[in-house]
XYZ file of C-alpha atoms in Angstrom:
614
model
C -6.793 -42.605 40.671
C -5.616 -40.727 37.298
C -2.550 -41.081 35.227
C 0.084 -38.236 35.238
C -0.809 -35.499 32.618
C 0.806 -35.640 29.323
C 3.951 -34.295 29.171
C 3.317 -32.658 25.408
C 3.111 -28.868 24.670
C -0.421 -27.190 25.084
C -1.338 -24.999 22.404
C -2.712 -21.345 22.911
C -5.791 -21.449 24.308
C -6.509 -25.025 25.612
C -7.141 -25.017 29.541
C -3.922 -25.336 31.522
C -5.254 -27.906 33.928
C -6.177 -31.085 31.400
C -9.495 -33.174 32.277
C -7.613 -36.507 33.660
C -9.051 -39.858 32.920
C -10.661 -41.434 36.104
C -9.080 -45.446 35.907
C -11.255 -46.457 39.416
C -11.454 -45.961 42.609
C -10.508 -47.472 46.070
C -10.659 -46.636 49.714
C -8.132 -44.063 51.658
C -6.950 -46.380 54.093
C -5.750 -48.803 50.899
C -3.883 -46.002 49.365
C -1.557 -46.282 52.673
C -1.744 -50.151 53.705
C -2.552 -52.480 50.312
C -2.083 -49.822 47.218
C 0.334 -47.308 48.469
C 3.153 -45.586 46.785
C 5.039 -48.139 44.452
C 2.285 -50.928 44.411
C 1.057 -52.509 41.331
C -3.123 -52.370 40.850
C -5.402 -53.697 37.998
C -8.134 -51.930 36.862
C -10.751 -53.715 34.334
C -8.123 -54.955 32.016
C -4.966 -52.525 32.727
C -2.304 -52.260 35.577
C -0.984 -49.549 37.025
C 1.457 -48.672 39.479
C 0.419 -45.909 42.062
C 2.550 -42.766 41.712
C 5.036 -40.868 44.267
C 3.180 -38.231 46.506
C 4.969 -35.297 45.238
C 2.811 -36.237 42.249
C -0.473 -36.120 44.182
C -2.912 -33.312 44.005
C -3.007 -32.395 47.737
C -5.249 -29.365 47.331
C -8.152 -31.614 49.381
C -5.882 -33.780 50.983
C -6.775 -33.488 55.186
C -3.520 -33.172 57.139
C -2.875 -35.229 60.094
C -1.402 -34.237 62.894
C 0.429 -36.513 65.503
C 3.728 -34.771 66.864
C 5.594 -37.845 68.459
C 5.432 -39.514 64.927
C 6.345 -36.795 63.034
C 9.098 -36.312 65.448
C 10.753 -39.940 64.276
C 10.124 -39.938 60.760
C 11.190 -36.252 60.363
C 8.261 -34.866 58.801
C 6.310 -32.020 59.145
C 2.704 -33.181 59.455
C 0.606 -36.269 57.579
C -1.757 -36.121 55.231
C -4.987 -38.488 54.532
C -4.554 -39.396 50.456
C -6.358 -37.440 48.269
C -9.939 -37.640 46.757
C -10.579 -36.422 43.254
C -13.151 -33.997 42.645
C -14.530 -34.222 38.862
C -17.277 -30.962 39.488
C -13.912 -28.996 40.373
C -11.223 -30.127 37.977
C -9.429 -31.794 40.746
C -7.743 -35.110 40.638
C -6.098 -37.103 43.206
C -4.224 -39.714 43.601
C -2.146 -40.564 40.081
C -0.594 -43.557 38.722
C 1.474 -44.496 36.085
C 1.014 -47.166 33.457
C 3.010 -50.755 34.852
C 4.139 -53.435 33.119
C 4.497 -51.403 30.020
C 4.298 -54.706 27.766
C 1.072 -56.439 26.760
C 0.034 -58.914 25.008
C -3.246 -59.661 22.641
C -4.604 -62.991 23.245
C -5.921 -63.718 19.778
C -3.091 -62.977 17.750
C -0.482 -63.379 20.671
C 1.721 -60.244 20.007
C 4.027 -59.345 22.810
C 5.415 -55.416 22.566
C 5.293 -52.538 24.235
C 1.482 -50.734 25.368
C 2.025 -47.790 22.686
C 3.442 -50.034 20.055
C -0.359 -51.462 19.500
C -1.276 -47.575 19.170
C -4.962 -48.031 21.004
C -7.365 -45.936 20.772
C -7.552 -43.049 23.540
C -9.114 -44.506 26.753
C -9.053 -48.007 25.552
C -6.576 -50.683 25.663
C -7.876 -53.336 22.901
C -5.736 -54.865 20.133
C -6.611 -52.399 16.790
C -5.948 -55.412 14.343
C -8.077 -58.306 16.480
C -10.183 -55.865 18.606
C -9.280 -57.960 21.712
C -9.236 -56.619 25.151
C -5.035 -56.553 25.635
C -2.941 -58.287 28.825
C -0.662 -56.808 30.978
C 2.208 -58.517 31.083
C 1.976 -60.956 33.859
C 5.689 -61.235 34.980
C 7.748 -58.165 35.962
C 11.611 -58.163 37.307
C 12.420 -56.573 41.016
C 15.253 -56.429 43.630
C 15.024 -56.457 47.143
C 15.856 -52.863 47.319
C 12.257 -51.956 45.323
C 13.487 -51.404 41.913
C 11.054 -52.718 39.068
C 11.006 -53.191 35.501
C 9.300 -55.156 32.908
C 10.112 -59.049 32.257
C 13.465 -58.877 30.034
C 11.818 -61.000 27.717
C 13.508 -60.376 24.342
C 16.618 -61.475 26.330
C 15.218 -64.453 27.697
C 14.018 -65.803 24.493
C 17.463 -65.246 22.812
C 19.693 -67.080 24.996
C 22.383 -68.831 23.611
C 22.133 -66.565 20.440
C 24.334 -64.438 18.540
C 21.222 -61.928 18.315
C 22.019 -61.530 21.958
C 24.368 -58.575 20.795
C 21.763 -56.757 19.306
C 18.296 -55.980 18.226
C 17.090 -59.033 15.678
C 14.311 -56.852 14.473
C 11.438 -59.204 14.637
C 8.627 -59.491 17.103
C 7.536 -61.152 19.990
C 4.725 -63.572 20.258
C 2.958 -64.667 23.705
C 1.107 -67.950 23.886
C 0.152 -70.111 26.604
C -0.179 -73.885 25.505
C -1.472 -77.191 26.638
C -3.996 -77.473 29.238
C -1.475 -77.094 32.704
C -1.150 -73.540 34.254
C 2.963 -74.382 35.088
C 5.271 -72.070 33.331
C 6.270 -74.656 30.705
C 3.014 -74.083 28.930
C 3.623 -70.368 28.572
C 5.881 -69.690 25.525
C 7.377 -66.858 24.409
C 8.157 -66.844 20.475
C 10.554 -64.144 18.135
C 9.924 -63.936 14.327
C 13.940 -64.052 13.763
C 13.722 -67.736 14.012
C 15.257 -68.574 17.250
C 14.029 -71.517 19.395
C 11.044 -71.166 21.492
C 11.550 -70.337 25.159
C 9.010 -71.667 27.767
C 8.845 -69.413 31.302
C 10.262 -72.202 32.788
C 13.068 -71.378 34.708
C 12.346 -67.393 34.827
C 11.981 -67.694 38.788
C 14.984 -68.550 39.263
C 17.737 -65.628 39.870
C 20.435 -68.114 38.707
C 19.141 -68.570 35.866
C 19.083 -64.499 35.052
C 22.175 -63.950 36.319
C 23.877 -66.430 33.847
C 21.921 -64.878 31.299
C 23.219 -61.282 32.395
C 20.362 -60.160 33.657
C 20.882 -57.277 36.018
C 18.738 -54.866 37.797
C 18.979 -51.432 35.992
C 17.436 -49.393 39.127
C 14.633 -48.094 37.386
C 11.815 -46.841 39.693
C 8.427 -46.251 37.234
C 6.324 -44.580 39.983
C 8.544 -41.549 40.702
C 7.958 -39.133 37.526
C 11.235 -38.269 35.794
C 13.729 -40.340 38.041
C 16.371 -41.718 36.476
C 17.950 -44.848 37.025
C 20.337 -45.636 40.206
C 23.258 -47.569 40.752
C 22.505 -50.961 41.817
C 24.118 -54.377 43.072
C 21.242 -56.718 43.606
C 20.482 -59.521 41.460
C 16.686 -59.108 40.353
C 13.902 -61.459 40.429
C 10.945 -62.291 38.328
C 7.840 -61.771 40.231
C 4.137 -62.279 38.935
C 2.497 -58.982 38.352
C -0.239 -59.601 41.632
C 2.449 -61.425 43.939
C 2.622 -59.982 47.710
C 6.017 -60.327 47.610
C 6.059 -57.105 44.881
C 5.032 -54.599 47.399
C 5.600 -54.779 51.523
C 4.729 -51.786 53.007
C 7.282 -50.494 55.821
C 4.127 -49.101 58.598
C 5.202 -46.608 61.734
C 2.645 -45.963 63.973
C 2.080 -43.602 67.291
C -0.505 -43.509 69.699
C -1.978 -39.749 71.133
C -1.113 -39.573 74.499
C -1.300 -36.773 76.323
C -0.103 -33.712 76.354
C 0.043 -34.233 72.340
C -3.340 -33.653 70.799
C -4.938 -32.839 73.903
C -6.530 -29.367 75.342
C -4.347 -26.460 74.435
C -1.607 -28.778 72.167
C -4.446 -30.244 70.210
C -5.689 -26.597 69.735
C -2.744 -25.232 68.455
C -1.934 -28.025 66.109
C -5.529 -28.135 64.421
C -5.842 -24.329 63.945
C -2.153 -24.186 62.784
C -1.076 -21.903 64.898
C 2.746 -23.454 65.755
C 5.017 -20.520 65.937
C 1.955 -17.901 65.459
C 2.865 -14.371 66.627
C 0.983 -13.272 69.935
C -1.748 -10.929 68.073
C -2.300 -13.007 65.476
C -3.428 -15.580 67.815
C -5.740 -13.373 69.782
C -7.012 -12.356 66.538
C -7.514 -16.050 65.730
C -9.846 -16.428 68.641
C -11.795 -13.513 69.119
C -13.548 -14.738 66.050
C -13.875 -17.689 67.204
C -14.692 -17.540 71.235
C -16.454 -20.739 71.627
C -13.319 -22.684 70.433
C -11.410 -22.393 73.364
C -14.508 -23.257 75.886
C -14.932 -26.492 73.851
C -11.206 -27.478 73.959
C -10.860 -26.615 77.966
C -7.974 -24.031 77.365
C -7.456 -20.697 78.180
C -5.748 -17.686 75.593
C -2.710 -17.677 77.592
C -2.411 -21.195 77.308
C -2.760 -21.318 73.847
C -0.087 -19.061 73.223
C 2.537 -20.544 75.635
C 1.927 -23.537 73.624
C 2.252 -22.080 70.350
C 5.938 -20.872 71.315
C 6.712 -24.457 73.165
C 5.835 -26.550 69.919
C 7.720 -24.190 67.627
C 10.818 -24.581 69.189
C 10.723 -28.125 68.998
C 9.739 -28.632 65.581
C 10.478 -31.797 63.717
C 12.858 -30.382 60.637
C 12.248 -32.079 57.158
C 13.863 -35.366 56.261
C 17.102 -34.691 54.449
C 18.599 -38.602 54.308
C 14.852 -40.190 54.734
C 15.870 -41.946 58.186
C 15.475 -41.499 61.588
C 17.357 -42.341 64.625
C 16.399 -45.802 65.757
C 16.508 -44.613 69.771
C 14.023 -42.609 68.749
C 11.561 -45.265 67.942
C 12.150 -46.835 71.355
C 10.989 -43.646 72.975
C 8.117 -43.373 71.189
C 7.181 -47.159 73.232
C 8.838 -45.600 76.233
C 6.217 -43.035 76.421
C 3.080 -44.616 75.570
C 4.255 -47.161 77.965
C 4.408 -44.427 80.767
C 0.840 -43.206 79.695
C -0.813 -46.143 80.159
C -0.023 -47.536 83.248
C -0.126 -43.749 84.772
C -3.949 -43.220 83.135
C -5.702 -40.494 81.977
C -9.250 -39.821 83.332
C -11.460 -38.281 80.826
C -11.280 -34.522 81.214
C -12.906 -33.524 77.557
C -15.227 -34.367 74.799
C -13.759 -36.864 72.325
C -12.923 -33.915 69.909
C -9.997 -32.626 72.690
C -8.806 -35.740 74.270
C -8.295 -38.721 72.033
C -6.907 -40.646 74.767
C -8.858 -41.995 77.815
C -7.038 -44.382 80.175
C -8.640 -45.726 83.685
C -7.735 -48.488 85.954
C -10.796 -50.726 86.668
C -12.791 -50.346 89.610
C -13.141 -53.917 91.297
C -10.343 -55.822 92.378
C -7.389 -57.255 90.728
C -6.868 -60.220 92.622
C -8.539 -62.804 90.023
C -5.599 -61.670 87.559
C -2.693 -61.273 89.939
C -2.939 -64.714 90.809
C -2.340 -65.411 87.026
C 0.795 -62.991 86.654
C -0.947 -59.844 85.930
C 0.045 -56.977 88.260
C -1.960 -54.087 86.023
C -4.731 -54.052 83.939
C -5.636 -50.721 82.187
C -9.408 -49.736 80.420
C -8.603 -47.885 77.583
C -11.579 -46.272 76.925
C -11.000 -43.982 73.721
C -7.288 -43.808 71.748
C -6.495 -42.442 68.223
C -3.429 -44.437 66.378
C -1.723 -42.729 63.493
C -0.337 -45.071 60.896
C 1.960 -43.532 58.398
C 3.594 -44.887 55.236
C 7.888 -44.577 55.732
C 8.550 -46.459 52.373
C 8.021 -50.107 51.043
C 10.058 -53.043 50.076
C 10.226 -55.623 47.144
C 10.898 -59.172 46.927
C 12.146 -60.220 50.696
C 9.330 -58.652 53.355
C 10.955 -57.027 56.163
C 12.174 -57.998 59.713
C 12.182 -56.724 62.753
C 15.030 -54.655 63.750
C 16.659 -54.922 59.756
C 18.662 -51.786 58.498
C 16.298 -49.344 56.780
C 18.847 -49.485 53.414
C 16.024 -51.683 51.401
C 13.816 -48.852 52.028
C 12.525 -47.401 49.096
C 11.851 -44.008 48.447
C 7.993 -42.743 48.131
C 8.947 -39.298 46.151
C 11.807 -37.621 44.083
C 11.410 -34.419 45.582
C 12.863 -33.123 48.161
C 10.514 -30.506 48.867
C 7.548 -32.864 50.293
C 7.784 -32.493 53.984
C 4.610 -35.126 54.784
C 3.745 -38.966 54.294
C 1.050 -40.334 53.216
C -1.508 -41.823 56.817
C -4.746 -42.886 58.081
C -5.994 -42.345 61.788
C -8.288 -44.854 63.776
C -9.921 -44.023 66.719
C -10.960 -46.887 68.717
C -10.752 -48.305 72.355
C -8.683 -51.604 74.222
C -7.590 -53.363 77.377
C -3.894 -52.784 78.230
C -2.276 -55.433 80.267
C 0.920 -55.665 82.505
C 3.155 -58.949 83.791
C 4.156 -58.922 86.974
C 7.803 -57.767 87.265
C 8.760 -59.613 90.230
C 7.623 -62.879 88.554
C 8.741 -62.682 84.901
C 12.264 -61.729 85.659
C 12.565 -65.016 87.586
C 10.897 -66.731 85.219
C 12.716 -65.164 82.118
C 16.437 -66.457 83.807
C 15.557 -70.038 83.860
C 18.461 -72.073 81.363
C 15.586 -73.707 79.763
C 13.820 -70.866 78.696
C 17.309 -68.910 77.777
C 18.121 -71.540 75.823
C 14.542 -72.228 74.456
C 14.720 -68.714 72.861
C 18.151 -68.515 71.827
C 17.131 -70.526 68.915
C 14.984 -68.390 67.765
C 17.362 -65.708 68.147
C 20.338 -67.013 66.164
C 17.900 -67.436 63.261
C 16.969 -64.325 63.593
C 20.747 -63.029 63.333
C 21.687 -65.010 60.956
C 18.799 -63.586 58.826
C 19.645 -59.884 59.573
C 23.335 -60.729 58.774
C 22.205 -62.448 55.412
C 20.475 -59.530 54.709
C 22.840 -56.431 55.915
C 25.574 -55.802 53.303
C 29.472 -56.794 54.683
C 30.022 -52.797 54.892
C 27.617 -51.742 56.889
C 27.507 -55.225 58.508
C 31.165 -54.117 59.853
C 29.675 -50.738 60.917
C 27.154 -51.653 62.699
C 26.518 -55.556 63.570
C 22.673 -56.493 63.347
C 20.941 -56.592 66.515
C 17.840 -58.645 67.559
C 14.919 -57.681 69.760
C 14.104 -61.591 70.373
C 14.467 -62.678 74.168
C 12.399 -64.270 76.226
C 9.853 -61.652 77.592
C 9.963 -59.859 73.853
C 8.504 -63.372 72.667
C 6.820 -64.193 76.151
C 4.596 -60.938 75.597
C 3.966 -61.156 71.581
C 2.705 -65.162 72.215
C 0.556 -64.031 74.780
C -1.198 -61.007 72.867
C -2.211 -63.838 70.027
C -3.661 -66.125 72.131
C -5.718 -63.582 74.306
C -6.804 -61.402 70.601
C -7.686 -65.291 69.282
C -10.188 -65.747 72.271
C -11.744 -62.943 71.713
C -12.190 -63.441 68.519
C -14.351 -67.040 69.772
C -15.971 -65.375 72.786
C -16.026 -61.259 72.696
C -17.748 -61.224 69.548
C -15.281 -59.532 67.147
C -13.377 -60.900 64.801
C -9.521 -61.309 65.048
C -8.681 -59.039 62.127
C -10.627 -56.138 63.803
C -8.077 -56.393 66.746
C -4.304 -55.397 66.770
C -1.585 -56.057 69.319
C 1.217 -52.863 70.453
C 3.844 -54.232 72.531
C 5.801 -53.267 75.008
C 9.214 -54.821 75.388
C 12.733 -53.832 76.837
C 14.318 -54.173 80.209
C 11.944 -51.726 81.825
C 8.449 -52.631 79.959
C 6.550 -55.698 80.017
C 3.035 -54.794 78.938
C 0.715 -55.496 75.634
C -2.180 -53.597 74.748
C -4.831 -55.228 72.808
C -6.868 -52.826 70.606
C -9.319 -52.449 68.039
C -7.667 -52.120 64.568
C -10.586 -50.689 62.393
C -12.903 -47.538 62.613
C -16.019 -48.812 61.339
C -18.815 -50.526 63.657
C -15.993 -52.720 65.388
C -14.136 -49.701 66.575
C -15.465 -47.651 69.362
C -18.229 -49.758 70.968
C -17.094 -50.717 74.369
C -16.606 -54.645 73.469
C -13.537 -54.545 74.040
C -13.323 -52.216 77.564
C -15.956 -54.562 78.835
C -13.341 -57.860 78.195
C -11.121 -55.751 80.716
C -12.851 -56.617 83.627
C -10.505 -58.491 86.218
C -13.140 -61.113 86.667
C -14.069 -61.779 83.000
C -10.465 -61.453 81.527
C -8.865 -64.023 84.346
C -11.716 -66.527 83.049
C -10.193 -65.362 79.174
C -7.139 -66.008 80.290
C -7.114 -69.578 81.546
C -9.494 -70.519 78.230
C -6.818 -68.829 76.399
C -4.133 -70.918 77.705
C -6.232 -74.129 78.022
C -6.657 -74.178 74.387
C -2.699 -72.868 73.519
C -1.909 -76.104 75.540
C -3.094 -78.200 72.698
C -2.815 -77.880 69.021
C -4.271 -80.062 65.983
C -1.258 -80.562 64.501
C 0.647 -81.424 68.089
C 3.014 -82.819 68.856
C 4.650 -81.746 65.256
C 3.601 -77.827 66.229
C 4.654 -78.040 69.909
C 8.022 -79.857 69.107
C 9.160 -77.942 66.363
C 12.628 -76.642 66.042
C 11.405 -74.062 63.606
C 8.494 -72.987 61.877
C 7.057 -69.843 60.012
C 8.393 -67.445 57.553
C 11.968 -67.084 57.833
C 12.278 -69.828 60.695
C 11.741 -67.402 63.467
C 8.954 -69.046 65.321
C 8.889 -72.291 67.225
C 5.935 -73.728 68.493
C 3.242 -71.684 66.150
C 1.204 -72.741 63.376
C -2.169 -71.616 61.798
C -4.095 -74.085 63.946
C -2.945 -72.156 67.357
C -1.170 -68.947 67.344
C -1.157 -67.614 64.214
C -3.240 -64.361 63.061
C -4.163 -62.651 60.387
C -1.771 -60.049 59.043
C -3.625 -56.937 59.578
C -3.061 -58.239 63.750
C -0.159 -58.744 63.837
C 2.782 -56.023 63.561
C 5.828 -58.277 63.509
C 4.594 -60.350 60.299
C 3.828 -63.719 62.448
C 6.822 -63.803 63.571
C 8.747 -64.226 66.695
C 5.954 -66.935 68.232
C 6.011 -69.720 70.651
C 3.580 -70.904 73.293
C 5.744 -73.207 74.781
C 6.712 -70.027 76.888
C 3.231 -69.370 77.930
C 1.980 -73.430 79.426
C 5.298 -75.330 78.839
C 6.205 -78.397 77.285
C 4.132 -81.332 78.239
C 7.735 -83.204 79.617
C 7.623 -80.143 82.084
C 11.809 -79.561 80.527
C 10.674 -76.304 79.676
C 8.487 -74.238 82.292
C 6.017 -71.538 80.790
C 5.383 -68.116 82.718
C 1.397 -69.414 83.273
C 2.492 -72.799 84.301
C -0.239 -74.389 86.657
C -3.268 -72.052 85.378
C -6.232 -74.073 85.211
């Protein structure tokens, strides 16, 4: 990570491309899931916020290719974030300086980072030689604007300085021996009263002050402040709630990335005359014998994909229908299957049904049960969030923007490449089920606080537009109960831990599937663990484990007869002790979670889709 270069004049003769100071160093995957565009990062005893991406030095930067994706998010490609290269002069990703007030801790001054005048590469106190503090408060909205703590304004409340500059100078000191906020006290030289933090967390307290959010957005270089309506927040500087990241994923399913497609799209070759593609090959023969393609296919390809090319984001969002057929799709792929056909290299998706029978699982509610045995999952960066984290199905108008320029026709991703079991209800079954009263009404709860959240949240004009809608019913939340449960026994008995799994579901009026995958590329990814826990014999013994211990919780009957529970009050009978996983599982946040529809209620009121397993 580097800063931006200096924005001074270079005089004749000094190298155009400056040597940039190297602040650390973390892994690609974080730049796109924990320190992505917009997030906040301490290094040694400085913070930093990560840059936008039409900042980055992409000269190195691998792209990505996954067509459905790119498709929805109106892009033209992805690309893996950057690694410097010292030996060549190349940087990668930059950041900016964030909070830009510290504070010494022996002599307690609060100001400004270049008001203390450091020398280059060091941020010490010149007067006590102290290592300096970044400012440990900051001030965001939920739409991702950030600023430092207003905190001249917060120690002069009341006073008639309040109109203007006093001229004196700010003092940081944290007294007695409690870590609240009373004992941190900010101090002016004018002579007004101390100020504690007390009180700072609360955004009634800054609005009465008159406080507002000025819309400034420190990690996009040279963008100027917007327009904005939301009362801010103080945050602390390493809070999660200062940085959500807003994820899209796709799976490769065939035809994309496969034989001829994948050929094109690695070797660039969308839209590529005829002769030049020829060309392309003959110095290269061997190429096309490894991928499984012919010339002719190649090129009939080539003209396909370029009429169909996803055009650059002009307004930054996509159609939501077109999310829905990305599911639709890879839905359709997996229970159709795809035999392997090719070396890893040209098929990254393997999908076969299993070869005893699937009587031990029908009898639980199964009627499919897919091995995949090799899938790659592209996970891009859209934008990110402040303050509030995201919900399902909320308008993407909190979303803010990862660059200024509107030029930048990629997003930051990762890829994983792994393997999983994919698993489909019985139709037949779970649309009886799902019309029971009890379970309508069972769910329904969870779906008006869900609504009422989304309607909280949705400004009254584009609340009247378009009124927020909720995914929540009773196979949505049948399906994403029963993915936790089976990726927490696995965890106990397949050997891998729960964060190395992931759910994808599959939810509408025409799907009713999960598939459970590895999440992570290292020595949990590819293995076969997981294909193995796919056998119809082995998972129906899962299964009824699975349930047998969702039945009971530690913390029944509290858990079990809870009228809500979780984040946001979206889940019902879900805590920590039961259902719960960690974050990098889960793709709807925890939320949306209750295992009274998978075994019931012990009253039998409430009938769950597995009732009588044993």
């Amino acid at each position: 990570m580097t800063p931006p270069p200096s924005s001074r004049r270079r005089s004749v003769g000094v190298p155009s491309r400056p040597r940039a100071r190297k602040l650390g160093a973390v892994r690609r995957s974080q730049l796109v899931t924990t320190y992505g565009v917009g997030a906040m990062i301490a290094i040694d005893n400085e913070s930093f916020i990560v840059a936008g991406i039409d900042s980055w030095n992409i000269e190195d930067a691998p792209e990505i290719f996954e067509r459905r994706l790119a498709t929805v998010l109106r892009v033209k490609s992805f690309r893996l974030p950057p690694a410097p290269d010292p030996d060549r002069g190349i940087d990668g990703v930059r950041v900016r300086r964030f909070p830009d007030f510290y504070s010494c801790p022996k002599c307690h001054v609060l100001q400004s980072f270049s008001a203390f005048n450091c020398l280059p590469g060091r941020a010490s106190c010149p007067t006590c030689q102290e290592d300096l503090v970044p400012s440990r408060f900051v001030l965001a909205c939920d739409d991702g604007h950030i600023e430092d703590f207003p905190y001249w304004k917060w120690v002069h409340r009341g006073s008639e300085q309040t109109r203007g500059l006093c001229g004196g100078k700010l003092t940081l000191q944290t007294e007695g021996n409690t870590a609240s906020l009373r004992s941190v006290v900010v101090r002016c030289s004018c002579g007004v009263p101390d100020v504690s933090m007390e009180g700072a967390f609360r955004v009634k307290a800054l609005r009465e002050l008159g406080i507002r959010c000025e819309g400034r957005r420190p990690w996009l270089v040279g963008a100027k402040p917007q327009p904005c309506t939301r009362h801010p927040r103080a945050m602390q500087r390493g809070s999660s709630s200062a940085w959500h990241p807003v994820m899209r994923s796709a799976l490769s399913i065939p035809p994309w990335g496969q034989g001829a497609r994948g050929l094109v799209e690695r070797e660039k070759l969308i839209g590529a005359p005829e002769e030049a593609i020829r060309w392309h090959f003959e110095k290269r023969p061997g190429l096309l014998k490894r991928a499984g393609a012919t010339i002719e296919e190649v090129i009939e390809r080539a003209r396909e994909m370029s009429e169909d090319a996803p055009a650059p984001s002009e307004s930054g969002e996509a159609p939501v229908d077109l999310h829905a057929l990305l599911r639709k799709e890879e839905y359709e792929s997996l229970c159709r299957g795809n035999p392997e056909q090719h070396t890893s290299e040209w098929q990254p998706f393997v999908c076969e049904g299993p070869e005893s029978d699937l009587a031990p699982v029908k009898e639980l509610g199964l009627s499919e049960i897919m091995s995949v045995k090799r899938l790659r999952e592209v996970r891009a960066l859209e934008g990110f969030t402040r303050g509030l984290a995201p919900l399902e199905s909320e308008p993407e108008q909190r979303l803010a923007e990862l660059q200024l320029s509107r030029d930048v026709n990629w997003l930051p991703a990762i890829e994983v490449k792994g393997e999983g079991v994919f698993l489909k209800l019985d139709a037949d079954r779970l649309r009886e089920w799902e019309m029971k009263p009890a379970v309508i009404e069972q769910v329904g709860q969870m779906r008006k606080s869900h609504l009422d959240l989304l309607e909280e949240r949705t400004p009254p004009q584009s609340r009247k537009a378009s009124p927020p809608k909720s995914p929540v019913s009773p196979r949505f939340v049948l399906l994403h109960s029963l993915a936790h449960v089976l990726i927490n026994e696995w965890s106990l008995d397949g050997g891998y831990p729960a964060s190395a799994l992931r759910e994808r579901l599959y939810a509408s009026d025409t799907m009713a599937g999960i598939l459970v995958y590895t999440a992570t590329s290292d020595s949990a990814g590819s293995l076969g663990g997981v294909v193995a826990q796919g056998d119809p014999e082995r998972l129906a013994a899962t299964l009824r484990s699975a349930l047998a211990r969702a039945a009971w919780c530690s913390n029944d009957p509290l858990c079990m007869e809870s009228g809500a529970s979780g984040a946001d009050s979206v889940n019902l009978a879900a805590c920590h002790a039961c259902v719960l996983l960690p974050e990098t599982s889960c793709e709807l946040n925890n939320s949306f979670l209750d295992r009274t529809l998978l075994v019931g209620t012990p009253s039998g009121e409430i009938t769950g889709y597995f009732h009588g397993v044993s």
